[in-house]
Short mmCIF file of C-alpha atoms in Angstrom, two decimals:
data_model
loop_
_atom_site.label_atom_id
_atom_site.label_comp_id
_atom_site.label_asym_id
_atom_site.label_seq_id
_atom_site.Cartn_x
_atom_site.Cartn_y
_atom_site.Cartn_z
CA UNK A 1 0.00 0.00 0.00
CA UNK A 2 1.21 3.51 -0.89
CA UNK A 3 2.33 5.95 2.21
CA UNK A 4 -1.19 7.93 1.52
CA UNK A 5 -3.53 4.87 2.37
CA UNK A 6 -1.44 3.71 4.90
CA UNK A 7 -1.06 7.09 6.72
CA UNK A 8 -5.08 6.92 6.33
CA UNK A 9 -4.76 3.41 8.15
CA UNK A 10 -3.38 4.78 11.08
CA UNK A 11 -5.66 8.20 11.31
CA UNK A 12 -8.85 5.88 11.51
CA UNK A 13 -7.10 3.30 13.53
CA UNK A 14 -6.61 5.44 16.66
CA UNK A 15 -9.92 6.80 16.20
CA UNK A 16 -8.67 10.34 15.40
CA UNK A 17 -11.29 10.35 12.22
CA UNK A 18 -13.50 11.59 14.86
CA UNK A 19 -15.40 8.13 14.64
CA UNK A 20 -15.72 7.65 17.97
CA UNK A 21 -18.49 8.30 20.45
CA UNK A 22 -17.85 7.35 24.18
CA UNK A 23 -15.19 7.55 26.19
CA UNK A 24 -15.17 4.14 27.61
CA UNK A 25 -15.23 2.52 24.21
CA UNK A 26 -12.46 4.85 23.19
CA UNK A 27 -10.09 3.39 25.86
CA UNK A 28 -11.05 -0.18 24.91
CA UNK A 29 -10.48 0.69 21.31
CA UNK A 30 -6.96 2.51 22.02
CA UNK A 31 -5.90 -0.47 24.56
CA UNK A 32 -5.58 2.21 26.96
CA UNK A 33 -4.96 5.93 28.50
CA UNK A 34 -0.95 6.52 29.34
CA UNK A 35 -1.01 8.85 32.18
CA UNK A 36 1.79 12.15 32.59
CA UNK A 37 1.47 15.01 35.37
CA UNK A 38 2.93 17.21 32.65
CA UNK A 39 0.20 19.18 31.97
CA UNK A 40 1.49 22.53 29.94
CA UNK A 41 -1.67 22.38 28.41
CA UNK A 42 -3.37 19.29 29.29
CA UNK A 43 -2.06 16.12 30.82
CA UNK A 44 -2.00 13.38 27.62
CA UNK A 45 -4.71 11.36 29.65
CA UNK A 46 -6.68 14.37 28.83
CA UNK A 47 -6.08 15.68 25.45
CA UNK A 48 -5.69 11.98 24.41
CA UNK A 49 -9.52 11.99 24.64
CA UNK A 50 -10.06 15.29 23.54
CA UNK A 51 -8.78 14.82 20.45
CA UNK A 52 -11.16 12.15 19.77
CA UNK A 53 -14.34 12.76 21.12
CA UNK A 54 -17.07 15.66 20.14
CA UNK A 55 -17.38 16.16 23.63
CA UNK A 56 -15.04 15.42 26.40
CA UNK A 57 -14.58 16.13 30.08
CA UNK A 58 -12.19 14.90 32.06
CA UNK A 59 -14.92 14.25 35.23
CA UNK A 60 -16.15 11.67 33.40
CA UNK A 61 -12.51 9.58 32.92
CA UNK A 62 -12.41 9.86 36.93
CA UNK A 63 -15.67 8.52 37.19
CA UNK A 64 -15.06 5.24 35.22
CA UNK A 65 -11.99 4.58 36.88
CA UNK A 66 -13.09 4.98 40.51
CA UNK A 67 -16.95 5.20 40.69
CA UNK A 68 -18.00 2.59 37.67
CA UNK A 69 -14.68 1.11 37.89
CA UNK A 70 -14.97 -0.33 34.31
CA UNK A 71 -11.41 1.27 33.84
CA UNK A 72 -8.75 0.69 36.09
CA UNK A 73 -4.88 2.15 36.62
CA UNK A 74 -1.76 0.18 36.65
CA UNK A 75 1.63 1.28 35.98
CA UNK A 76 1.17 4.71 34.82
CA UNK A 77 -1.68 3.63 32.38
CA UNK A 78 -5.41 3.56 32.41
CA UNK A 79 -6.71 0.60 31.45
CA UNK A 80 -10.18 -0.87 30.58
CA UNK A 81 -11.56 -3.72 33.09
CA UNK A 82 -11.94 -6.35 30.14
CA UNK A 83 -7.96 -6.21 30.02
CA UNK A 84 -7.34 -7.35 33.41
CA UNK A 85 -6.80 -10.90 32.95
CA UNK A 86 -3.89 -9.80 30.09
CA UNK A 87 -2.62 -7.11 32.46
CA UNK A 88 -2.05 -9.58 35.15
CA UNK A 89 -0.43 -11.72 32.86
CA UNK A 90 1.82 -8.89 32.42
CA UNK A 91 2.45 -8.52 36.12
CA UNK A 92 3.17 -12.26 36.39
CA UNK A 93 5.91 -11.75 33.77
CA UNK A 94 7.54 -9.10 35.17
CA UNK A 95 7.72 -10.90 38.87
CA UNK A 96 9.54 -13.31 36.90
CA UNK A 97 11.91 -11.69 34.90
CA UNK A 98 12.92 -8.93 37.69
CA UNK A 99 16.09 -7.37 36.68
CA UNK A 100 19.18 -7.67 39.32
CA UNK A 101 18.25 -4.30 40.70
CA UNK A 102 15.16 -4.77 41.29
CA UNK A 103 15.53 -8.28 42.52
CA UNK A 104 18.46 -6.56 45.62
CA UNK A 105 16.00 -3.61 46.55
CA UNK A 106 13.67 -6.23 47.31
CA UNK A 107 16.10 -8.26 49.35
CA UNK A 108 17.87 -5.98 51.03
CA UNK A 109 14.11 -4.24 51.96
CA UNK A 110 12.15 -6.81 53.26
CA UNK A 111 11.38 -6.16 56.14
CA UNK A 112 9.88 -2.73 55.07
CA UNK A 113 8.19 -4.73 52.00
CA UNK A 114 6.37 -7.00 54.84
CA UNK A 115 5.85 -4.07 56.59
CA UNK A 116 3.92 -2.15 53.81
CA UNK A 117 1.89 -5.23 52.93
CA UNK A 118 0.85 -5.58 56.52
CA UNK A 119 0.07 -1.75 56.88
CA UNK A 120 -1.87 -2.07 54.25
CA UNK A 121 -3.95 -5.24 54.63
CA UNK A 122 -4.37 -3.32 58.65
CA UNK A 123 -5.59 0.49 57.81
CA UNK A 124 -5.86 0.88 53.39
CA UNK A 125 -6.36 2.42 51.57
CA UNK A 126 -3.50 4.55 52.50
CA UNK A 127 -0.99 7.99 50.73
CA UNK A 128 2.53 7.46 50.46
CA UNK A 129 3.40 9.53 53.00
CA UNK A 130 1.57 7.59 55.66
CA UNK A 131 3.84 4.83 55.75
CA UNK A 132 6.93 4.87 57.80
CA UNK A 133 10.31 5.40 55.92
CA UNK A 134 12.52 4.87 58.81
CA UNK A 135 12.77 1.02 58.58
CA UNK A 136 14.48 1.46 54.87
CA UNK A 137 18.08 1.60 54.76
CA UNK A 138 19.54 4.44 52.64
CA UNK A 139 19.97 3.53 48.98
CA UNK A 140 21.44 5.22 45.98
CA UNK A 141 18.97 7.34 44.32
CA UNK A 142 16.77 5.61 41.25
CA UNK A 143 17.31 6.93 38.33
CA UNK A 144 13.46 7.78 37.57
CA UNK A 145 12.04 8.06 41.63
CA UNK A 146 14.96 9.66 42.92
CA UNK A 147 15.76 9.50 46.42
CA UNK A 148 12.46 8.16 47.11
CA UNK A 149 12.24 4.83 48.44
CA UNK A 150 9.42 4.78 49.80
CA UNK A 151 7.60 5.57 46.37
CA UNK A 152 10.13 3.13 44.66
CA UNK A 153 8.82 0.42 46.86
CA UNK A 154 5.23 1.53 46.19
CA UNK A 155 5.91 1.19 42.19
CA UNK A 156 7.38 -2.12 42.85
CA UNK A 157 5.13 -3.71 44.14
CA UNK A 158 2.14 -2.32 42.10
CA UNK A 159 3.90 -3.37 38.54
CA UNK A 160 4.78 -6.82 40.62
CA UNK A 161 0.90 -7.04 41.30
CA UNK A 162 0.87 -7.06 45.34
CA UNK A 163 -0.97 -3.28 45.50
CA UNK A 164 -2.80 -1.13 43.24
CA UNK A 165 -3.96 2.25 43.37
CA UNK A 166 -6.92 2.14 44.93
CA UNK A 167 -8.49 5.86 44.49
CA UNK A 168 -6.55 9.38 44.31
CA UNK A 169 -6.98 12.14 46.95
CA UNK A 170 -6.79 14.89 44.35
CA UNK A 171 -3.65 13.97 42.71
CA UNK A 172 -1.70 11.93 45.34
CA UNK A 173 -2.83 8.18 45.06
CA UNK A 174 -3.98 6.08 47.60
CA UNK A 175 -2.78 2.26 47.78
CA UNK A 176 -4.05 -1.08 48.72
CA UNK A 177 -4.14 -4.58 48.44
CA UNK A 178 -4.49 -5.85 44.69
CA UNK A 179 -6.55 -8.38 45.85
CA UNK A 180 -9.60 -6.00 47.21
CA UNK A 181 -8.90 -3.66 44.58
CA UNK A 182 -9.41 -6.23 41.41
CA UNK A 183 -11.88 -8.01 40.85
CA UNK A 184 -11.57 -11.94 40.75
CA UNK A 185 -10.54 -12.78 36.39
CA UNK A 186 -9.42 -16.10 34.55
CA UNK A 187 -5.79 -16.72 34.60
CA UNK A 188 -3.98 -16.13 31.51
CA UNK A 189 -1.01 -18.19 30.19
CA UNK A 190 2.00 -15.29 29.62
CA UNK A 191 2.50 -17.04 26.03
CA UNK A 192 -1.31 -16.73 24.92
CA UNK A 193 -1.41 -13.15 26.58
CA UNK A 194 1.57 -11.77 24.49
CA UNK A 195 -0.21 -13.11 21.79
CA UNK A 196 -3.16 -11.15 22.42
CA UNK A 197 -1.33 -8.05 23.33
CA UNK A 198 0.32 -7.66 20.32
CA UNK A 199 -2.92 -9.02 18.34
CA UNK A 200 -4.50 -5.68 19.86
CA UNK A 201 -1.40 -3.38 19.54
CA UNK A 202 -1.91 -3.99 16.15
CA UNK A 203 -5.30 -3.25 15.71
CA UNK A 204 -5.04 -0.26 17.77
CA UNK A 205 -2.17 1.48 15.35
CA UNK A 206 -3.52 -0.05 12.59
CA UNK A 207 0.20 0.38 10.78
CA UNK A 208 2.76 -1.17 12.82
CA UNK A 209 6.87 -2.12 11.74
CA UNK A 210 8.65 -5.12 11.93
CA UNK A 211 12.45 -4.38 11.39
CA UNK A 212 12.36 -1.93 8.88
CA UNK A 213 9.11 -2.52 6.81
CA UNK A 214 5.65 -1.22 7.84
CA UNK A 215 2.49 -3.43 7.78
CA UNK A 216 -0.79 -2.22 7.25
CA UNK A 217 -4.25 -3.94 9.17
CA UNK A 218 -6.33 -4.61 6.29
CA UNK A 219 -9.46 -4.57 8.37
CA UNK A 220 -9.64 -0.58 8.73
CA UNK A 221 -10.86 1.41 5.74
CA UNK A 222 -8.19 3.50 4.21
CA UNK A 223 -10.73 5.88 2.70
CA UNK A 224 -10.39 9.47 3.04
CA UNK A 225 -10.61 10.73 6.45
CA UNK A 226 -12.10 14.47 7.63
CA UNK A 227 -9.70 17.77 7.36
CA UNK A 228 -9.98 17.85 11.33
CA UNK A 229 -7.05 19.88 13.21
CA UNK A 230 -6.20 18.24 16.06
CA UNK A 231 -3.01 19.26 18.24
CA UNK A 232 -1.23 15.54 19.26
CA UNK A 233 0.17 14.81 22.91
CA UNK A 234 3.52 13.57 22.61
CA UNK A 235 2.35 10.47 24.21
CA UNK A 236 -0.19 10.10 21.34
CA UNK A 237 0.15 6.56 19.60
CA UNK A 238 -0.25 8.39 16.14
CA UNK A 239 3.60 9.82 17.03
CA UNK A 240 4.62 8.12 19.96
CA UNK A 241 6.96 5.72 18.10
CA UNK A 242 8.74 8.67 16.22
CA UNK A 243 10.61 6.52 13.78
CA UNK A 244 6.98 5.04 12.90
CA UNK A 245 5.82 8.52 12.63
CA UNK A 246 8.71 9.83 10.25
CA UNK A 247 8.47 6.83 7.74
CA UNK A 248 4.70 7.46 7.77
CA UNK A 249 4.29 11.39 7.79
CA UNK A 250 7.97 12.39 7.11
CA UNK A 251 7.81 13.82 10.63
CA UNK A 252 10.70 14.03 12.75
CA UNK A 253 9.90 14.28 15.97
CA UNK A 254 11.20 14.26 19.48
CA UNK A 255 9.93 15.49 22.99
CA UNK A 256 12.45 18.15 24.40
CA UNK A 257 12.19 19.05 27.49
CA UNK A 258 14.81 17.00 28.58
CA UNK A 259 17.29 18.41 26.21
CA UNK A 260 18.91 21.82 27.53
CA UNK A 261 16.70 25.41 26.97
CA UNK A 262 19.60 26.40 24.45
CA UNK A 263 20.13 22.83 22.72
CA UNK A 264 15.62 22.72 21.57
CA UNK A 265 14.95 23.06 18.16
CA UNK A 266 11.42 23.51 19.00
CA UNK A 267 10.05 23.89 22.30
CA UNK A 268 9.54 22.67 25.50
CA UNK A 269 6.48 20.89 24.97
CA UNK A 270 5.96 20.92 21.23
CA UNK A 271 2.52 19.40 20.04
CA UNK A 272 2.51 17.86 16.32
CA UNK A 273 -0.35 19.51 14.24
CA UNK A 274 -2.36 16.78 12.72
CA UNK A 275 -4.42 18.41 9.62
CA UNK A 276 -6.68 14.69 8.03
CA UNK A 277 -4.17 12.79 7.37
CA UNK A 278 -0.64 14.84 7.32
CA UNK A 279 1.53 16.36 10.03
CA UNK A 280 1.56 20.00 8.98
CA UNK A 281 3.32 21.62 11.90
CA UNK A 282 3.93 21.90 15.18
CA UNK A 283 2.77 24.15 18.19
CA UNK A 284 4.97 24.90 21.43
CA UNK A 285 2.08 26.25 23.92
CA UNK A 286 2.08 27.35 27.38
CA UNK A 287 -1.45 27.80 28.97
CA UNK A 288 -1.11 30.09 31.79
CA UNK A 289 -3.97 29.49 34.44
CA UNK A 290 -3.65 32.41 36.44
CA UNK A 291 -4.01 34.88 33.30
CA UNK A 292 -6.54 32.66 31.55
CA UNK A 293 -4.34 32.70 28.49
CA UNK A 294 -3.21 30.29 26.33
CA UNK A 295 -0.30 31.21 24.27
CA UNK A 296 1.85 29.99 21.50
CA UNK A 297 5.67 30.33 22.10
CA UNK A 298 6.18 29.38 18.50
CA UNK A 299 4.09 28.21 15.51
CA UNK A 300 5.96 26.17 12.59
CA UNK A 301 5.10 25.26 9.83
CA UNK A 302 6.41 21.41 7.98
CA UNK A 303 7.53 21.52 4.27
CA UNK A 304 4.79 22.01 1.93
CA UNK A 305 2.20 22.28 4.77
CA UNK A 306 -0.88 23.91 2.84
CA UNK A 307 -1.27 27.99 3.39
CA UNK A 308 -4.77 27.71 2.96
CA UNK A 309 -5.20 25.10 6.39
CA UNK A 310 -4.29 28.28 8.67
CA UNK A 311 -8.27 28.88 8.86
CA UNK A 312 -8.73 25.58 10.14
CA UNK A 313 -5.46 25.82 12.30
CA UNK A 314 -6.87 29.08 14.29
CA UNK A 315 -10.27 27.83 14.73
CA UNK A 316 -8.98 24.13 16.23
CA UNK A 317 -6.57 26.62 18.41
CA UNK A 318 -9.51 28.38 19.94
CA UNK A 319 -11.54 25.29 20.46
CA UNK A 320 -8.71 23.99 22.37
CA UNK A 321 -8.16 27.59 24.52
CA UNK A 322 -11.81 27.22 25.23
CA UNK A 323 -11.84 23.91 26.53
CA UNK A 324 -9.20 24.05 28.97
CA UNK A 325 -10.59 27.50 29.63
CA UNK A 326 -8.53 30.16 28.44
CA UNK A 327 -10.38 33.50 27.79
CA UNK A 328 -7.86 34.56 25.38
CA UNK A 329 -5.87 32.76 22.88
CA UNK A 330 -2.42 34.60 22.04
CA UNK A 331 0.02 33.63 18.76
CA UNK A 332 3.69 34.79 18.09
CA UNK A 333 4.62 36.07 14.11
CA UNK A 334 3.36 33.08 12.19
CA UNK A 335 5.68 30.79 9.84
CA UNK A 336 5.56 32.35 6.10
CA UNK A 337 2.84 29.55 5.01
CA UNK A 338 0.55 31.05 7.59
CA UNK A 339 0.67 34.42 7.72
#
């Protein structure tokens, strides 16, 4: 298939043809939410849905998690209840193949492992910070929770499957027992379960690679899709895998706010511009809450991105000012194409 049908492929694949109509059937149909505090506009578990749904408010992803529970968290991802059985298969595999680090912190913290277990079993669901850190040992700081080793064990033992996050007390969590936070599910063998994980994977990109040759699921129409503007998290699936993204949209793309303020190309927190089917820019944005503003740092413009798709550019711009509610919506000097 030609780069045009396949690039269609993936649009209608992750639902971003504007196809879909519920939120809880989104997450089913995406495999899941991924979940980032980062929220210089809106945290990905957020405009994720946004970008996909006429309507969206992010109430309503709180209540299926932890009032309908048909969604759950695990491992910095939001997950839909039908996947348990495969996400506990996941669990299973990674208590198995533990690396050596992880397999010493647990040794050399037992006794503060028990201890967590049997503080929770005793008074959860409980915060972080009201368990006891003076029975670990001081360790050399992770590389991802720092000095933290309280919240390391915590993270440990929830990808391991012993807790889960049982609710959030605005946006600290609050942890208990897996066991009277899941609900009873079959047991999946970890060699079907890969299976089926990468059976849905592919469904959910629609285009996937193997080494270096993309594949195309010939069960979603590659028909035309709408000339909807939609401004991408750079968690999105659509360009999450960048070197996906650059053989499919010629779009190279990387998320810089780890690189140093004088090293970016870009921005901060640049968001790909999605116009139907083609990657026509990008957007570095900063929404400040106190002023009520959200403003564009910088506005770019790809290689033969069409002049006449500014229009639609603006008006997707204010849509999105109005929905995380900005009163004003404020642009630097726009790229050539665009002005």
């Amino acid at each position: 298939m030609d780069l045009d049908g396949a690039r269609r492929i993936a649009v209608r694949a992750q639902a971003l043809d504007g196809s879909a109509t519920n939120l809880r059937d989104l997450v089913r149909r995406l495999g899941f939410l991924q979940l980032d505090p980062i929220a210089t506009i809106a945290t990905p578990q957020q405009l994720v849905p946004f970008n996909r749904l006429a309507t969206f408010d992010p109430a309503e992803l709180d209540r299926l998690v932890w009032e309908e529970r048909v969604l759950f968290e695990w491992n910095a991802f939001i997950w839909p209840i039908e996947d348990l059985p495969l996400v506990r298969a996941r669990m299973r595999r990674r208590r198995a193949t533990a690396n050596d680090w992880t397999k010493e912190f647990l040794r050399s913290n037992a006794r503060f492992r028990r201890y967590v277990l049997r503080e929770l079993e005793r008074n959860g669901p409980v915060l972080s910070r009201d368990l006891k850190a003076d029975l670990l040992p001081d360790g050399e700081p992770h590389r991802w929770w720092g000095s933290s080793q309280v919240r390391l064990m915590l993270e440990v033992l929830q990808v391991h499957g012993e807790i889960a996050v049982a609710g959030r007390q605005g946006k600290q969590r609050l942890w208990d027992l897996a066991n009277r936070v899941y609900p009873e599910t079959e047991s999946i063998r970890w060699r079907d379960a890969e299976r089926l994980i990468i059976e849905q994977r592919r469904r959910s990109l629609g285009v996937w690679r193997e080494r270096v040759e993309l594949h195309v699921n010939p069960d979603v129409s590659d028909e035309p899709v709408p000339d909807r503007v939609l401004f991408l998290s750079p968690f999105d699936r659509l360009v999450h895998d960048r070197a996906r993204a650059e053989a499919l949209f010629g779009f190279f793309y990387r998320l810089e706010m780890y690189v140093p303020k004088a090293k970016r190309q870009y921005g901060y927190y640049v968001l790909p511009i999605l116009h139907g089917d083609r990657l026509i820019g990008r957007l570095d944005p900063i929404h400040d809450r106190k002023a009520g503003v959200l403003r564009g740092n910088a506005v770019y413009a790809e290689p033969g991105a069409p002049a006449d798709a500014w229009p639609s550019v603006r008006t997707a711009l204010d849509d999105l000012g109005a929905w995380v509610g900005a009163t004003e919506v404020v642009l630097p000097r726009l790229p050539k194409p665009w002005r």
